[in-house]
Amino acid sequence: MSVAAPASTQTQRDLQRIYSIAELAREFGITARTIRFYEDEGLIKPRRQGLTRLYSAGDRTRLGWILRGKRLGFSLAEIKELLDLYQVDRTGVQQLRELLRRSRLHIEDLERRRRDLDAHIQEFREVESQAATELRKRGIDLAKD
C-alpha cells in the first residue's frame, strides 16, 4: 500500500519532472514535429542531453499556453511576446495586462467579423428568396431541389 506524498512534496516533484517529446505530444494530442517547430520558433527551449530533448514542467506549461493561444487565434509572434513578458516580470502583472489588451482587440475583431458574416448571410437569404420566387413564377417545383 502506498501513501500519497504531502501536497508540497508532490508539487515540488511535479516541478522537477522531465518530459520527453513523445510524452508531451501524446498528452497534448499534437505531433513531435509540431513541438520541434515551436522550439525552432523560440517559444520553448528544452534542455538537451545529447540529441534528446528534455522538457521541464515550465516547458510543458508554455506548450499548453501556446496551444491555447493558437486556438484563440493569436499569432505565434503574439504568443511569444506574451510568454516572454513573464521573463521580464515574474509577478505576471505585465503579462496579464497585455493578455487583457490583446484579448479585447481579438474580441472586437471577432465581433466585427460576426457582423460581416450576418450581413453576408442576410444577403444570401435575399438571393435565395429571389431565385426561389423566380423559379416558382416559371412553374418549377422547388420540392425536388
PDB file of C-alpha atoms in Angstrom, residues 15-143:
ATOM      1  CA  LEU A  15       8.026  20.941 -10.913  1.00  0.00           C
ATOM      2  CA  GLN A  16      11.180  18.846 -11.228  1.00  0.00           C
ATOM      3  CA  ARG A  17       9.654  16.302 -13.588  1.00  0.00           C
ATOM      4  CA  ILE A  18      11.207  15.960 -17.035  1.00  0.00           C
ATOM      5  CA  TYR A  19       9.080  15.111 -20.056  1.00  0.00           C
ATOM      6  CA  SER A  20      10.052  13.562 -23.353  1.00  0.00           C
ATOM      7  CA  ILE A  21       8.840  14.971 -26.637  1.00  0.00           C
ATOM      8  CA  ALA A  22       6.727  11.838 -27.131  1.00  0.00           C
ATOM      9  CA  GLU A  23       5.033  12.295 -23.737  1.00  0.00           C
ATOM     10  CA  LEU A  24       4.134  15.913 -24.472  1.00  0.00           C
ATOM     11  CA  ALA A  25       2.960  15.107 -27.982  1.00  0.00           C
ATOM     12  CA  ARG A  26       0.708  12.360 -26.635  1.00  0.00           C
ATOM     13  CA  GLU A  27      -0.601  14.483 -23.756  1.00  0.00           C
ATOM     14  CA  PHE A  28      -1.493  17.461 -25.947  1.00  0.00           C
ATOM     15  CA  GLY A  29      -2.611  15.466 -28.990  1.00  0.00           C
ATOM     16  CA  ILE A  30      -0.042  17.003 -31.322  1.00  0.00           C
ATOM     17  CA  THR A  31       2.946  15.686 -33.229  1.00  0.00           C
ATOM     18  CA  ALA A  32       6.564  15.792 -32.142  1.00  0.00           C
ATOM     19  CA  ARG A  33       7.166  17.792 -35.297  1.00  0.00           C
ATOM     20  CA  THR A  34       4.795  20.490 -34.017  1.00  0.00           C
ATOM     21  CA  ILE A  35       6.721  20.685 -30.752  1.00  0.00           C
ATOM     22  CA  ARG A  36      10.015  20.946 -32.632  1.00  0.00           C
ATOM     23  CA  PHE A  37       8.503  23.723 -34.753  1.00  0.00           C
ATOM     24  CA  TYR A  38       7.593  25.686 -31.612  1.00  0.00           C
ATOM     25  CA  GLU A  39      11.140  25.105 -30.401  1.00  0.00           C
ATOM     26  CA  ASP A  40      12.543  26.404 -33.710  1.00  0.00           C
ATOM     27  CA  GLU A  41      10.333  29.500 -33.322  1.00  0.00           C
ATOM     28  CA  GLY A  42      11.833  30.121 -29.869  1.00  0.00           C
ATOM     29  CA  LEU A  43       8.594  29.504 -27.994  1.00  0.00           C
ATOM     30  CA  ILE A  44      10.002  26.671 -25.898  1.00  0.00           C
ATOM     31  CA  LYS A  45      13.584  25.900 -25.038  1.00  0.00           C
ATOM     32  CA  PRO A  46      14.134  22.372 -23.749  1.00  0.00           C
ATOM     33  CA  ARG A  47      17.425  21.264 -22.316  1.00  0.00           C
ATOM     34  CA  ARG A  48      19.360  18.753 -24.343  1.00  0.00           C
ATOM     35  CA  GLN A  49      21.155  15.627 -23.348  1.00  0.00           C
ATOM     36  CA  GLY A  50      22.962  14.632 -26.490  1.00  0.00           C
ATOM     37  CA  LEU A  51      20.276  14.528 -29.164  1.00  0.00           C
ATOM     38  CA  THR A  52      17.489  14.030 -26.613  1.00  0.00           C
ATOM     39  CA  ARG A  53      15.265  16.955 -25.747  1.00  0.00           C
ATOM     40  CA  LEU A  54      14.371  17.229 -22.060  1.00  0.00           C
ATOM     41  CA  TYR A  55      11.248  19.285 -21.373  1.00  0.00           C
ATOM     42  CA  SER A  56      10.663  20.800 -17.927  1.00  0.00           C
ATOM     43  CA  ALA A  57       7.355  21.457 -16.196  1.00  0.00           C
ATOM     44  CA  GLY A  58       7.758  25.059 -17.351  1.00  0.00           C
ATOM     45  CA  ASP A  59       8.153  23.932 -20.977  1.00  0.00           C
ATOM     46  CA  ARG A  60       5.006  21.833 -20.553  1.00  0.00           C
ATOM     47  CA  THR A  61       3.097  24.829 -19.193  1.00  0.00           C
ATOM     48  CA  ARG A  62       4.350  27.057 -22.023  1.00  0.00           C
ATOM     49  CA  LEU A  63       3.288  24.440 -24.572  1.00  0.00           C
ATOM     50  CA  GLY A  64      -0.205  24.430 -23.069  1.00  0.00           C
ATOM     51  CA  TRP A  65      -0.358  28.218 -23.358  1.00  0.00           C
ATOM     52  CA  ILE A  66       0.971  28.108 -26.927  1.00  0.00           C
ATOM     53  CA  LEU A  67      -1.760  25.699 -27.980  1.00  0.00           C
ATOM     54  CA  ARG A  68      -4.456  27.679 -26.189  1.00  0.00           C
ATOM     55  CA  GLY A  69      -3.188  30.879 -27.818  1.00  0.00           C
ATOM     56  CA  LYS A  70      -3.348  29.239 -31.248  1.00  0.00           C
ATOM     57  CA  ARG A  71      -6.915  28.034 -30.597  1.00  0.00           C
ATOM     58  CA  LEU A  72      -7.850  31.608 -29.644  1.00  0.00           C
ATOM     59  CA  GLY A  73      -6.373  32.983 -32.868  1.00  0.00           C
ATOM     60  CA  PHE A  74      -3.208  34.612 -31.552  1.00  0.00           C
ATOM     61  CA  SER A  75      -0.267  34.599 -33.931  1.00  0.00           C
ATOM     62  CA  LEU A  76       2.944  32.836 -32.904  1.00  0.00           C
ATOM     63  CA  ALA A  77       4.615  36.245 -32.595  1.00  0.00           C
ATOM     64  CA  GLU A  78       1.882  37.414 -30.206  1.00  0.00           C
ATOM     65  CA  ILE A  79       2.146  34.218 -28.178  1.00  0.00           C
ATOM     66  CA  LYS A  80       5.909  34.571 -27.917  1.00  0.00           C
ATOM     67  CA  GLU A  81       5.620  38.184 -26.788  1.00  0.00           C
ATOM     68  CA  LEU A  82       3.043  37.259 -24.151  1.00  0.00           C
ATOM     69  CA  LEU A  83       5.087  34.334 -22.853  1.00  0.00           C
ATOM     70  CA  ASP A  84       8.294  36.368 -22.813  1.00  0.00           C
ATOM     71  CA  LEU A  85       6.653  39.052 -20.667  1.00  0.00           C
ATOM     72  CA  TYR A  86       6.727  36.583 -17.782  1.00  0.00           C
ATOM     73  CA  GLN A  87      10.528  36.584 -18.002  1.00  0.00           C
ATOM     74  CA  VAL A  88      10.510  40.381 -17.613  1.00  0.00           C
ATOM     75  CA  ASP A  89       8.006  40.486 -14.742  1.00  0.00           C
ATOM     76  CA  ARG A  90       7.747  37.286 -12.687  1.00  0.00           C
ATOM     77  CA  THR A  91       4.632  38.610 -10.934  1.00  0.00           C
ATOM     78  CA  GLY A  92       2.787  38.130 -14.219  1.00  0.00           C
ATOM     79  CA  VAL A  93       1.122  41.552 -13.988  1.00  0.00           C
ATOM     80  CA  GLN A  94       2.567  42.861 -17.277  1.00  0.00           C
ATOM     81  CA  GLN A  95       1.721  39.594 -18.976  1.00  0.00           C
ATOM     82  CA  LEU A  96      -1.879  39.700 -17.725  1.00  0.00           C
ATOM     83  CA  ARG A  97      -2.337  43.350 -18.720  1.00  0.00           C
ATOM     84  CA  GLU A  98      -1.072  42.649 -22.216  1.00  0.00           C
ATOM     85  CA  LEU A  99      -3.198  39.493 -22.453  1.00  0.00           C
ATOM     86  CA  LEU A 100      -6.230  41.554 -21.448  1.00  0.00           C
ATOM     87  CA  ARG A 101      -5.433  44.251 -24.022  1.00  0.00           C
ATOM     88  CA  ARG A 102      -4.899  41.771 -26.838  1.00  0.00           C
ATOM     89  CA  SER A 103      -7.957  39.714 -25.864  1.00  0.00           C
ATOM     90  CA  ARG A 104     -10.089  42.831 -26.122  1.00  0.00           C
ATOM     91  CA  LEU A 105      -8.674  43.531 -29.586  1.00  0.00           C
ATOM     92  CA  HIS A 106      -9.430  39.970 -30.698  1.00  0.00           C
ATOM     93  CA  ILE A 107     -12.970  40.209 -29.314  1.00  0.00           C
ATOM     94  CA  GLU A 108     -13.542  43.454 -31.246  1.00  0.00           C
ATOM     95  CA  ASP A 109     -12.237  41.813 -34.424  1.00  0.00           C
ATOM     96  CA  LEU A 110     -14.376  38.699 -33.951  1.00  0.00           C
ATOM     97  CA  GLU A 111     -17.481  40.796 -33.283  1.00  0.00           C
ATOM     98  CA  ARG A 112     -16.807  42.819 -36.472  1.00  0.00           C
ATOM     99  CA  ARG A 113     -16.361  39.597 -38.445  1.00  0.00           C
ATOM    100  CA  ARG A 114     -19.579  38.203 -36.953  1.00  0.00           C
ATOM    101  CA  ARG A 115     -21.456  41.337 -38.094  1.00  0.00           C
ATOM    102  CA  ASP A 116     -19.928  40.905 -41.553  1.00  0.00           C
ATOM    103  CA  LEU A 117     -20.977  37.238 -41.641  1.00  0.00           C
ATOM    104  CA  ASP A 118     -24.505  38.104 -40.514  1.00  0.00           C
ATOM    105  CA  ALA A 119     -24.719  40.661 -43.336  1.00  0.00           C
ATOM    106  CA  HIS A 120     -23.484  38.081 -45.869  1.00  0.00           C
ATOM    107  CA  ILE A 121     -25.977  35.505 -44.629  1.00  0.00           C
ATOM    108  CA  GLN A 122     -28.804  38.019 -44.931  1.00  0.00           C
ATOM    109  CA  GLU A 123     -27.737  38.900 -48.465  1.00  0.00           C
ATOM    110  CA  PHE A 124     -27.642  35.204 -49.454  1.00  0.00           C
ATOM    111  CA  ARG A 125     -31.130  34.732 -47.957  1.00  0.00           C
ATOM    112  CA  GLU A 126     -32.374  37.559 -50.154  1.00  0.00           C
ATOM    113  CA  VAL A 127     -30.728  35.990 -53.233  1.00  0.00           C
ATOM    114  CA  GLU A 128     -32.189  32.597 -52.262  1.00  0.00           C
ATOM    115  CA  SER A 129     -35.646  34.094 -51.887  1.00  0.00           C
ATOM    116  CA  GLN A 130     -35.442  35.958 -55.204  1.00  0.00           C
ATOM    117  CA  ALA A 131     -34.214  32.861 -57.045  1.00  0.00           C
ATOM    118  CA  ALA A 132     -36.934  30.689 -55.490  1.00  0.00           C
ATOM    119  CA  THR A 133     -39.620  33.254 -56.381  1.00  0.00           C
ATOM    120  CA  GLU A 134     -38.403  33.433 -59.973  1.00  0.00           C
ATOM    121  CA  LEU A 135     -38.341  29.634 -60.304  1.00  0.00           C
ATOM    122  CA  ARG A 136     -41.884  29.356 -58.898  1.00  0.00           C
ATOM    123  CA  LYS A 137     -43.055  32.010 -61.411  1.00  0.00           C
ATOM    124  CA  ARG A 138     -41.658  29.751 -64.139  1.00  0.00           C
ATOM    125  CA  GLY A 139     -43.587  26.780 -62.781  1.00  0.00           C
ATOM    126  CA  ILE A 140     -40.556  24.943 -61.351  1.00  0.00           C
ATOM    127  CA  ASP A 141     -41.290  22.630 -58.409  1.00  0.00           C
ATOM    128  CA  LEU A 142     -38.764  23.542 -55.687  1.00  0.00           C
ATOM    129  CA  ALA A 143     -39.591  20.438 -53.643  1.00  0.00           C
TER     130      ALA A 143
END
